[in-house]
Each structure stands twice: as C-alpha cells, then as structure tokens.
Short mmCIF file of C-alpha atoms in Angstrom, two decimals:
data_model
loop_
_atom_site.label_atom_id
_atom_site.label_comp_id
_atom_site.label_asym_id
_atom_site.label_seq_id
_atom_site.Cartn_x
_atom_site.Cartn_y
_atom_site.Cartn_z
CA UNK A 1 0.00 0.00 0.00
CA UNK A 2 1.32 3.44 -0.95
CA UNK A 3 2.13 5.43 2.17
CA UNK A 4 1.46 8.73 0.39
CA UNK A 5 -2.11 9.98 0.30
CA UNK A 6 -2.22 13.38 -1.37
CA UNK A 7 -5.43 15.04 -2.50
CA UNK A 8 -3.69 17.95 -4.21
CA UNK A 9 -0.76 17.96 -6.63
CA UNK A 10 2.38 18.63 -4.62
CA UNK A 11 5.19 20.03 -6.78
CA UNK A 12 8.69 19.95 -5.38
CA UNK A 13 9.16 23.10 -3.33
CA UNK A 14 12.80 24.02 -2.68
CA UNK A 15 11.73 26.28 0.18
CA UNK A 16 9.90 23.36 1.83
CA UNK A 17 12.11 20.40 0.87
CA UNK A 18 10.54 18.15 3.51
CA UNK A 19 6.97 18.53 2.21
CA UNK A 20 6.73 15.05 0.69
CA UNK A 21 8.30 13.56 3.81
CA UNK A 22 5.62 15.24 5.91
CA UNK A 23 3.02 13.44 3.78
CA UNK A 24 4.54 9.99 4.35
CA UNK A 25 2.36 8.10 6.82
CA UNK A 26 5.14 6.14 8.52
CA UNK A 27 7.38 9.15 8.97
CA UNK A 28 4.41 11.18 10.17
CA UNK A 29 3.61 8.46 12.71
CA UNK A 30 7.12 8.66 14.15
CA UNK A 31 6.96 12.43 14.42
CA UNK A 32 3.51 12.46 16.01
CA UNK A 33 4.39 9.78 18.53
CA UNK A 34 7.27 11.98 19.67
CA UNK A 35 4.68 14.70 20.39
CA UNK A 36 1.87 12.52 21.79
CA UNK A 37 2.30 9.10 23.38
CA UNK A 38 -1.34 8.08 22.80
CA UNK A 39 -1.07 7.91 18.99
CA UNK A 40 -1.26 4.47 17.34
CA UNK A 41 -1.10 5.34 13.65
CA UNK A 42 -1.54 7.99 10.98
CA UNK A 43 -4.15 6.74 8.53
CA UNK A 44 -4.14 9.61 6.03
CA UNK A 45 -2.25 12.79 5.21
CA UNK A 46 -3.74 15.28 2.76
CA UNK A 47 -2.13 18.44 1.46
CA UNK A 48 -5.04 20.86 1.67
CA UNK A 49 -3.22 24.11 0.86
CA UNK A 50 0.16 24.99 -0.57
CA UNK A 51 1.43 28.49 -1.22
CA UNK A 52 4.57 27.73 -3.16
CA UNK A 53 7.73 28.82 -1.39
CA UNK A 54 5.86 30.14 1.63
CA UNK A 55 3.59 27.78 3.52
CA UNK A 56 1.54 24.60 3.45
CA UNK A 57 -1.33 23.01 5.36
CA UNK A 58 -1.59 19.25 5.83
CA UNK A 59 -4.60 17.46 7.28
CA UNK A 60 -3.72 14.35 9.27
CA UNK A 61 -6.09 11.59 10.35
CA UNK A 62 -4.86 9.62 13.34
CA UNK A 63 -5.91 6.72 15.56
CA UNK A 64 -5.31 7.29 19.28
CA UNK A 65 -6.07 5.67 22.63
CA UNK A 66 -9.11 7.93 22.82
CA UNK A 67 -10.43 7.37 19.30
CA UNK A 68 -9.92 9.07 15.93
CA UNK A 69 -8.25 12.49 15.85
CA UNK A 70 -7.86 14.94 12.98
CA UNK A 71 -5.11 17.54 13.13
CA UNK A 72 -4.01 20.36 10.87
CA UNK A 73 -0.26 20.80 10.44
CA UNK A 74 0.81 24.34 9.56
CA UNK A 75 4.19 24.61 7.82
CA UNK A 76 6.00 27.90 7.27
CA UNK A 77 8.97 27.91 4.87
CA UNK A 78 10.97 30.51 6.77
CA UNK A 79 10.72 28.59 10.04
CA UNK A 80 8.24 27.33 12.61
CA UNK A 81 5.75 30.06 13.49
CA UNK A 82 6.26 29.99 17.25
CA UNK A 83 4.51 33.36 17.71
CA UNK A 84 1.21 32.26 16.15
CA UNK A 85 1.30 29.00 18.09
CA UNK A 86 1.77 30.74 21.42
CA UNK A 87 -0.86 33.39 20.64
CA UNK A 88 -3.40 30.66 19.92
CA UNK A 89 -2.29 28.62 22.95
CA UNK A 90 -2.68 31.67 25.22
CA UNK A 91 -6.12 32.45 23.82
CA UNK A 92 -7.16 28.82 24.33
CA UNK A 93 -6.00 28.99 27.95
CA UNK A 94 -7.75 32.32 28.55
CA UNK A 95 -11.31 31.36 27.75
CA UNK A 96 -11.39 30.62 24.02
CA UNK A 97 -11.47 26.85 24.53
CA UNK A 98 -13.91 24.33 23.08
CA UNK A 99 -16.41 24.73 25.92
CA UNK A 100 -16.35 28.52 26.37
CA UNK A 101 -19.69 29.69 27.73
CA UNK A 102 -20.08 32.53 25.21
CA UNK A 103 -19.51 30.24 22.21
CA UNK A 104 -16.29 31.93 21.04
CA UNK A 105 -13.37 29.56 20.53
CA UNK A 106 -10.07 28.96 18.77
CA UNK A 107 -8.88 25.52 17.64
CA UNK A 108 -6.84 23.73 20.27
CA UNK A 109 -3.06 23.91 19.63
CA UNK A 110 -1.61 20.40 19.85
CA UNK A 111 2.18 20.77 19.72
CA UNK A 112 5.04 21.31 17.29
CA UNK A 113 7.16 19.24 14.90
CA UNK A 114 10.40 21.24 14.58
CA UNK A 115 11.88 18.98 11.87
CA UNK A 116 9.07 20.03 9.56
CA UNK A 117 8.79 23.66 10.75
CA UNK A 118 5.23 22.75 11.67
CA UNK A 119 2.81 23.38 14.48
CA UNK A 120 -0.39 21.45 15.02
CA UNK A 121 -3.96 22.30 15.88
CA UNK A 122 -7.08 20.20 16.26
CA UNK A 123 -9.33 20.41 13.20
CA UNK A 124 -12.70 22.02 13.90
CA UNK A 125 -15.87 21.90 11.86
CA UNK A 126 -18.04 24.75 10.68
CA UNK A 127 -19.23 26.80 7.72
CA UNK A 128 -17.21 29.91 6.79
CA UNK A 129 -19.15 33.00 7.86
CA UNK A 130 -18.65 34.39 4.34
CA UNK A 131 -21.14 31.82 3.03
CA UNK A 132 -23.72 32.68 5.69
CA UNK A 133 -23.60 36.48 5.55
CA UNK A 134 -26.10 36.76 2.66
CA UNK A 135 -28.54 34.41 4.44
CA UNK A 136 -31.56 35.71 6.39
CA UNK A 137 -29.70 35.47 9.71
CA UNK A 138 -26.75 37.48 8.37
CA UNK A 139 -27.50 40.53 10.52
CA UNK A 140 -27.67 38.47 13.73
CA UNK A 141 -24.45 36.69 12.74
CA UNK A 142 -22.69 40.04 12.30
CA UNK A 143 -23.73 41.10 15.78
CA UNK A 144 -22.13 37.93 17.17
CA UNK A 145 -19.00 38.49 15.09
CA UNK A 146 -18.72 42.01 16.50
CA UNK A 147 -18.93 40.59 20.02
CA UNK A 148 -16.26 38.03 19.12
CA UNK A 149 -13.93 40.81 17.92
CA UNK A 150 -14.52 42.78 21.10
CA UNK A 151 -13.80 39.70 23.21
CA UNK A 152 -10.55 39.14 21.31
CA UNK A 153 -9.49 42.76 21.79
CA UNK A 154 -10.20 42.54 25.52
CA UNK A 155 -7.91 39.52 25.92
CA UNK A 156 -4.36 40.90 26.05
CA UNK A 157 -1.77 38.56 24.54
CA UNK A 158 1.84 39.68 24.31
CA UNK A 159 3.20 40.09 20.78
CA UNK A 160 6.13 42.10 19.42
CA UNK A 161 4.36 42.96 16.16
CA UNK A 162 2.42 46.19 15.65
CA UNK A 163 0.30 47.54 12.78
CA UNK A 164 -0.45 51.26 12.32
CA UNK A 165 -2.21 53.41 9.76
CA UNK A 166 1.18 54.11 8.20
CA UNK A 167 1.78 50.39 7.83
CA UNK A 168 -1.60 50.00 6.12
CA UNK A 169 -0.70 52.80 3.74
CA UNK A 170 2.64 51.19 2.91
CA UNK A 171 0.83 47.95 1.97
CA UNK A 172 -1.46 49.91 -0.37
CA UNK A 173 1.42 51.67 -2.11
CA UNK A 174 3.22 48.36 -2.67
CA UNK A 175 0.15 46.52 -3.98
CA UNK A 176 -1.30 49.29 -6.13
CA UNK A 177 2.07 50.08 -7.70
CA UNK A 178 2.04 46.50 -9.01
CA UNK A 179 -1.47 47.05 -10.40
CA UNK A 180 -0.32 50.22 -12.19
CA UNK A 181 2.55 48.33 -13.76
CA UNK A 182 0.30 45.50 -14.88
CA UNK A 183 -2.57 47.75 -16.07
CA UNK A 184 -1.06 51.04 -17.32
CA UNK A 185 -4.47 52.38 -18.39
CA UNK A 186 -5.43 52.63 -14.70
CA UNK A 187 -2.21 54.33 -13.64
CA UNK A 188 -3.54 57.89 -13.27
CA UNK A 189 -6.62 56.73 -11.37
CA UNK A 190 -4.52 54.66 -8.99
CA UNK A 191 -2.15 57.58 -8.43
CA UNK A 192 -5.09 59.77 -7.40
CA UNK A 193 -6.43 57.04 -5.10
CA UNK A 194 -3.06 56.79 -3.36
CA UNK A 195 -2.86 60.57 -2.99
CA UNK A 196 -6.31 60.52 -1.35
CA UNK A 197 -5.28 57.65 0.96
CA UNK A 198 -2.13 59.56 1.93
CA UNK A 199 -4.25 62.58 2.85
CA UNK A 200 -6.67 60.50 4.92
CA UNK A 201 -3.90 58.74 6.81
CA UNK A 202 -2.08 62.01 7.43
CA UNK A 203 -5.23 63.32 9.07
CA UNK A 204 -6.16 60.04 10.78
CA UNK A 205 -2.72 59.66 12.34
CA UNK A 206 -3.24 62.89 14.25
CA UNK A 207 -6.50 61.72 15.80
CA UNK A 208 -6.74 60.56 19.44
CA UNK A 209 -7.51 56.97 18.50
CA UNK A 210 -4.24 56.55 16.64
CA UNK A 211 -2.32 58.28 19.41
CA UNK A 212 -3.31 55.58 21.91
CA UNK A 213 -5.46 57.80 24.09
CA UNK A 214 -9.14 56.94 24.18
CA UNK A 215 -8.68 53.57 22.44
CA UNK A 216 -5.36 51.94 23.29
CA UNK A 217 -3.69 49.55 20.91
CA UNK A 218 -4.90 46.03 21.57
CA UNK A 219 -4.24 42.53 20.28
CA UNK A 220 -5.96 42.33 16.88
CA UNK A 221 -6.40 39.52 14.38
CA UNK A 222 -5.42 41.79 11.45
CA UNK A 223 -6.94 39.46 8.84
CA UNK A 224 -10.43 39.53 10.29
CA UNK A 225 -13.09 38.58 7.72
CA UNK A 226 -15.67 35.92 7.03
CA UNK A 227 -13.38 33.09 5.91
CA UNK A 228 -11.52 33.26 9.23
CA UNK A 229 -14.67 32.47 11.23
CA UNK A 230 -16.22 29.00 11.12
CA UNK A 231 -19.83 28.81 12.26
CA UNK A 232 -20.82 25.57 13.99
CA UNK A 233 -24.31 26.09 15.34
CA UNK A 234 -24.03 28.51 18.25
CA UNK A 235 -20.23 28.31 18.30
CA UNK A 236 -17.90 30.60 16.35
CA UNK A 237 -14.36 29.38 15.71
CA UNK A 238 -11.79 32.09 14.99
CA UNK A 239 -8.85 30.73 13.01
CA UNK A 240 -5.53 31.76 11.45
CA UNK A 241 -3.55 34.06 13.77
CA UNK A 242 -0.56 34.42 11.44
CA UNK A 243 -0.94 38.22 11.38
CA UNK A 244 -1.95 38.76 15.03
CA UNK A 245 -0.37 41.96 16.35
CA UNK A 246 -0.92 45.11 18.38
CA UNK A 247 -3.13 47.57 16.54
CA UNK A 248 -6.15 49.83 16.67
CA UNK A 249 -9.36 47.87 17.36
CA UNK A 250 -11.03 49.60 14.40
CA UNK A 251 -8.69 47.80 11.99
CA UNK A 252 -10.38 44.42 12.42
CA UNK A 253 -13.88 45.81 12.03
CA UNK A 254 -12.97 48.06 9.12
CA UNK A 255 -11.33 45.13 7.35
CA UNK A 256 -14.41 42.94 7.87
CA UNK A 257 -16.73 45.66 6.56
CA UNK A 258 -14.58 46.10 3.45
CA UNK A 259 -14.82 42.36 2.78
CA UNK A 260 -18.61 42.51 3.10
CA UNK A 261 -18.73 45.43 0.66
CA UNK A 262 -16.50 43.63 -1.84
CA UNK A 263 -18.52 40.42 -1.52
CA UNK A 264 -21.75 42.36 -2.13
CA UNK A 265 -20.31 44.05 -5.21
CA UNK A 266 -18.87 40.84 -6.62
CA UNK A 267 -21.92 38.67 -6.02
CA UNK A 268 -24.76 41.11 -6.72
CA UNK A 269 -23.26 44.12 -8.48
CA UNK A 270 -24.50 46.30 -5.63
CA UNK A 271 -21.92 47.25 -2.98
CA UNK A 272 -24.72 48.14 -0.56
CA UNK A 273 -26.52 44.79 -0.85
CA UNK A 274 -25.43 43.81 2.67
CA UNK A 275 -25.21 47.29 4.17
CA UNK A 276 -27.46 46.22 7.04
CA UNK A 277 -24.83 43.59 7.96
CA UNK A 278 -22.11 46.24 7.92
CA UNK A 279 -24.16 48.53 10.17
CA UNK A 280 -24.92 45.71 12.62
CA UNK A 281 -21.25 44.78 12.82
CA UNK A 282 -20.08 48.35 13.29
CA UNK A 283 -22.72 49.53 15.75
CA UNK A 284 -22.60 46.42 17.93
CA UNK A 285 -18.83 46.70 18.13
CA UNK A 286 -18.94 50.42 18.96
CA UNK A 287 -21.53 49.88 21.69
CA UNK A 288 -19.45 47.14 23.30
CA UNK A 289 -16.18 49.07 23.02
CA UNK A 290 -17.52 52.38 24.30
CA UNK A 291 -19.17 50.68 27.27
CA UNK A 292 -15.90 48.94 28.09
CA UNK A 293 -13.45 51.83 27.86
CA UNK A 294 -15.63 54.98 27.95
CA UNK A 295 -14.07 56.33 24.76
CA UNK A 296 -15.99 58.53 22.31
CA UNK A 297 -18.25 56.60 19.95
CA UNK A 298 -17.88 59.23 17.25
CA UNK A 299 -14.12 58.83 17.17
CA UNK A 300 -14.30 55.03 16.93
CA UNK A 301 -16.92 55.36 14.19
CA UNK A 302 -14.56 57.57 12.21
CA UNK A 303 -11.63 55.19 12.64
CA UNK A 304 -13.71 52.22 11.47
CA UNK A 305 -14.74 54.21 8.40
CA UNK A 306 -11.10 55.10 7.73
CA UNK A 307 -9.80 51.55 8.07
CA UNK A 308 -12.68 50.18 5.99
CA UNK A 309 -11.96 52.45 3.02
CA UNK A 310 -8.23 51.61 3.18
CA UNK A 311 -9.09 47.90 3.25
CA UNK A 312 -11.46 48.38 0.31
CA UNK A 313 -8.67 50.05 -1.67
CA UNK A 314 -6.54 46.97 -0.97
CA UNK A 315 -9.21 44.92 -2.74
CA UNK A 316 -8.23 46.64 -5.99
CA UNK A 317 -4.96 44.74 -5.79
CA UNK A 318 -6.57 41.56 -4.48
CA UNK A 319 -9.03 41.50 -7.38
CA UNK A 320 -6.15 41.43 -9.88
CA UNK A 321 -4.53 38.47 -8.11
CA UNK A 322 -7.59 36.20 -8.01
CA UNK A 323 -8.80 35.14 -11.45
CA UNK A 324 -12.45 34.86 -10.43
CA UNK A 325 -12.39 38.48 -9.24
CA UNK A 326 -10.68 40.09 -12.22
CA UNK A 327 -14.00 41.27 -13.64
CA UNK A 328 -14.61 43.39 -10.52
CA UNK A 329 -11.45 45.48 -10.55
CA UNK A 330 -12.84 48.45 -12.46
CA UNK A 331 -15.98 48.51 -10.31
CA UNK A 332 -13.91 48.44 -7.11
CA UNK A 333 -11.74 51.24 -8.48
CA UNK A 334 -14.81 53.38 -9.12
CA UNK A 335 -16.28 52.61 -5.70
CA UNK A 336 -13.02 53.54 -3.95
CA UNK A 337 -12.85 56.80 -5.89
CA UNK A 338 -16.36 57.70 -4.77
CA UNK A 339 -15.82 56.81 -1.12
CA UNK A 340 -12.47 58.58 -0.89
CA UNK A 341 -13.96 61.67 -2.49
CA UNK A 342 -16.83 61.65 0.03
CA UNK A 343 -14.47 61.21 2.99
CA UNK A 344 -12.22 64.04 1.84
#
C-alpha cells in the first residue's frame, strides 16, 4: 500500500524540501508519537493548501487511545511560526477553549514538529461566515461576530508585532504600484487614489484613537473577515492568527466591513446589498467598546470608516490576483474613488 495519500498535486518546493516527507504516513507516525504518546497510527495525510515557497497546510487523520483524531499541520517555509502558536495557545487557555460559555473559541493547539517547521492544531468543523452572511440570519451573525472581535481585543496577549495606519498605507502603495505596472491604463486613477489615501492617513494619524489615548492599541487579528470564522451552530471558531499583532481595534472591524462590501459588489453588483450587515457589525462593536473603555463613539466610528476604506482600496490589488475576481477590478476602483472623495 502506498504510504502517500495526497489530495492535491504537490510540486517539489525548494523552500519546503521536507513537504513530501511530511506526507509519508510512517514518517508522520514517528513524528507524532514523539509529540503525543497516545497515537497508534496515521491513517491519512492530505495536502489541503500549498502556497509555493511560503507555507503549506496538511490534514492528518490519526488513531489514538481515545479514538480518531484529525489535526491540521501548519508549515512555514521561513521557520516554525512559534509566535502564532503561542498566541493561539494563550487564547485557548484564557477562555477561548472548546467549551467557552459565550460560544467563542479557537482551535486547540496540539504541539510542534520542529523537523518540519510545523505546528499542530485540532481540526474544527463549521461553515465559513462568508457563506452565511447573505442568508436571512446574516445581521444576527454580524452582531455575534462584533462581540467576538470585542472579546478578542479585551484579551491581552503579548506580541512584538504592531500595525499602524502608516503600515496599512505602505501595503497599499506596494500593492497598487504593481497594479499600475500590470494595467497602465489605470495608472492615473490609482495615483489619485493613493494621494487621497495619503491625505486621509495624514489626518487620521493625528486623531486621538491613533495616538493611543481613548482607544489603546490592543491585540488584533489583522486578517479579520468571514473566511476566518467558522460557524458551527451557536459556536464561532476564529482561526488563522498568522498576522496577530498590536493595533487599533477599528482595523479588524474596518477590514471585515470592506470584505462585506467587496462580496456584495462581486456577487450582486451592488456594494450596498449587505449594508445592514455592515451597520450591525459596526454599531454592535462600537456599543461594546464604548461601554468597556468609555471612549468617544464618534471617534471610533470615524476610525472604522477610515480603516474600511483603506481595506477596500486593498481589494483593488486583491481582485487582480484572483482570477475569479478580475471582472470586478474596475468597479472596485470606481467605488473607492467615490468613497475617498466623500471622505475628503
């Protein structure tokens, strides 16, 4: 019997030379038994995601003393991601476990395999929130997601990384410069968009929220949107803490709103198709945050609006990188132009 069980083509990756080894059932068994003494065998290993030269995800099915167990192994080419592992472990230990009373959880971290630059987490089930947002209960789901974000922000986890408005702006300049080079006919429009973003950030950086007064920097997810939340009945699983850092709490909410807007535009042609979801997310989050820290609601509202428009501008670049979104680039450009003009 072949000991390799791969569901996705796995080209040789010089940055991850041990990838095929990590898919070998016998070698996986030896590595797992070094981490957990209760493991009998590894019955399957599937490569479920592979970003060439950067990272890979492998799903392992195991037999243990306590029954079947499914784990996700997260490989990073530049070295084991100890920071993300410890962030998730700390969140798990501070109330985000499987049985949390409020229904907000993270997958349980299950150890590391240094030889494969891999850390492990228990696989959880659920439907990505992105798929459920257009459904009739989308507004109620957004209220719960806002509460989840607030809970995350109120759970301080040490991290050396920080993300500011200036950092967001730098990302935009890098991404949109590539778009200008690839699509020269949009160059002048993109230049004007970046000038407008520069002006907004210059103003926003002088506001109290960015100066760590009324709303201090907190631990944020930084890639907070529907695909990072799995909905399993009344439980929400927050996943993927690769970008977790210190930042303004409005960044997570603004990013999520921008994703809702882009999804609405892409799926219906109307960027306001799920505006009620955006309002529910924003207002629920503001209410919870203001009650917790007594900061001004108006200021937080403005910061969410600022971060959401910057995140929407980033979708110009994203739409050129994903084939199924290429048809939306011009529409996103036009929408960003309108929103930036209104904000200025």
